[in-house]
Short mmCIF file of C-alpha atoms in Angstrom, two decimals:
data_model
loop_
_atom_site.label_atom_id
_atom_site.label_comp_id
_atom_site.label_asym_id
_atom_site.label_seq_id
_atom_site.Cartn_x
_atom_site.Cartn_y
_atom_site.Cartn_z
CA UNK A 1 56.66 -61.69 -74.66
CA UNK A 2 56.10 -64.99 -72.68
CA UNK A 3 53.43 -67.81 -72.46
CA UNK A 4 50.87 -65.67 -71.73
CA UNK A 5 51.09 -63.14 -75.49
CA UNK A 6 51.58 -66.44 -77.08
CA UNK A 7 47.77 -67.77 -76.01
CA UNK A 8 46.57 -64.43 -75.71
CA UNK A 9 47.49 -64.28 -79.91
CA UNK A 10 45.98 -67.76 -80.76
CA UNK A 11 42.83 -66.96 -79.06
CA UNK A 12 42.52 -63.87 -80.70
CA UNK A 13 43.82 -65.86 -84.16
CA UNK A 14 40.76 -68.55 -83.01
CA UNK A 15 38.08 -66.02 -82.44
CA UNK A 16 38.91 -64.17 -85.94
CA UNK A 17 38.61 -68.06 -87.39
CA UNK A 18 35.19 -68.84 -85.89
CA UNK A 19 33.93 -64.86 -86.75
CA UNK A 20 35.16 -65.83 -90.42
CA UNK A 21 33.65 -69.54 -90.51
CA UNK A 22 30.34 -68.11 -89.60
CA UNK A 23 30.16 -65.34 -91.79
CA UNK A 24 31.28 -68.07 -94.46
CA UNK A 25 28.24 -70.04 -93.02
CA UNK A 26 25.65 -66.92 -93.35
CA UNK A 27 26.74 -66.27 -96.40
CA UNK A 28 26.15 -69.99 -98.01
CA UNK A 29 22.90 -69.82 -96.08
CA UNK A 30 22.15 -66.37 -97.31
CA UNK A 31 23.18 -67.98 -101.47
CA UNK A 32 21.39 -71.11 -100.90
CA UNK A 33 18.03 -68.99 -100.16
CA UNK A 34 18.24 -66.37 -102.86
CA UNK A 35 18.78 -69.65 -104.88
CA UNK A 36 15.46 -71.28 -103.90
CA UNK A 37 13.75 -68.14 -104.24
CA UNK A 38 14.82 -67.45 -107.94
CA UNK A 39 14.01 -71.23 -108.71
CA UNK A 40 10.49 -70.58 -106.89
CA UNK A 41 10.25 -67.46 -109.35
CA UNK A 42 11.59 -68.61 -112.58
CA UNK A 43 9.27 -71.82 -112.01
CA UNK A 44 5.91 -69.55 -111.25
CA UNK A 45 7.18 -67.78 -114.58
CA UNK A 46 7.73 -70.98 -116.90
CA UNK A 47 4.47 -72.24 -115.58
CA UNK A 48 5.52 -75.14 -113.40
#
């Protein structure tokens, strides 16, 4: 296989990581919103 499959793998492994971290990231972002939001709602609803 040589040097060359052996970097070729951990950039692929690398890429993969930083496609995973973000969607991790997107996803927390995408929570954390839909979290405000139903705060903002249930608020307007109990009359805060």
């Amino acid at each position: 296989e040589g040097r060359g499959g052996y970097i070729d793998r951990f950039e692929d492994l690398l890429r993969s990581h930083y496609a995973l971290k973000r969607k991790v990231y997107v996803a927390a972002a995408f929570l954390a919103g839909s979290g405000v939001i139903t705060g903002t709602v249930l608020g307007v609803i109990n009359g805060v």
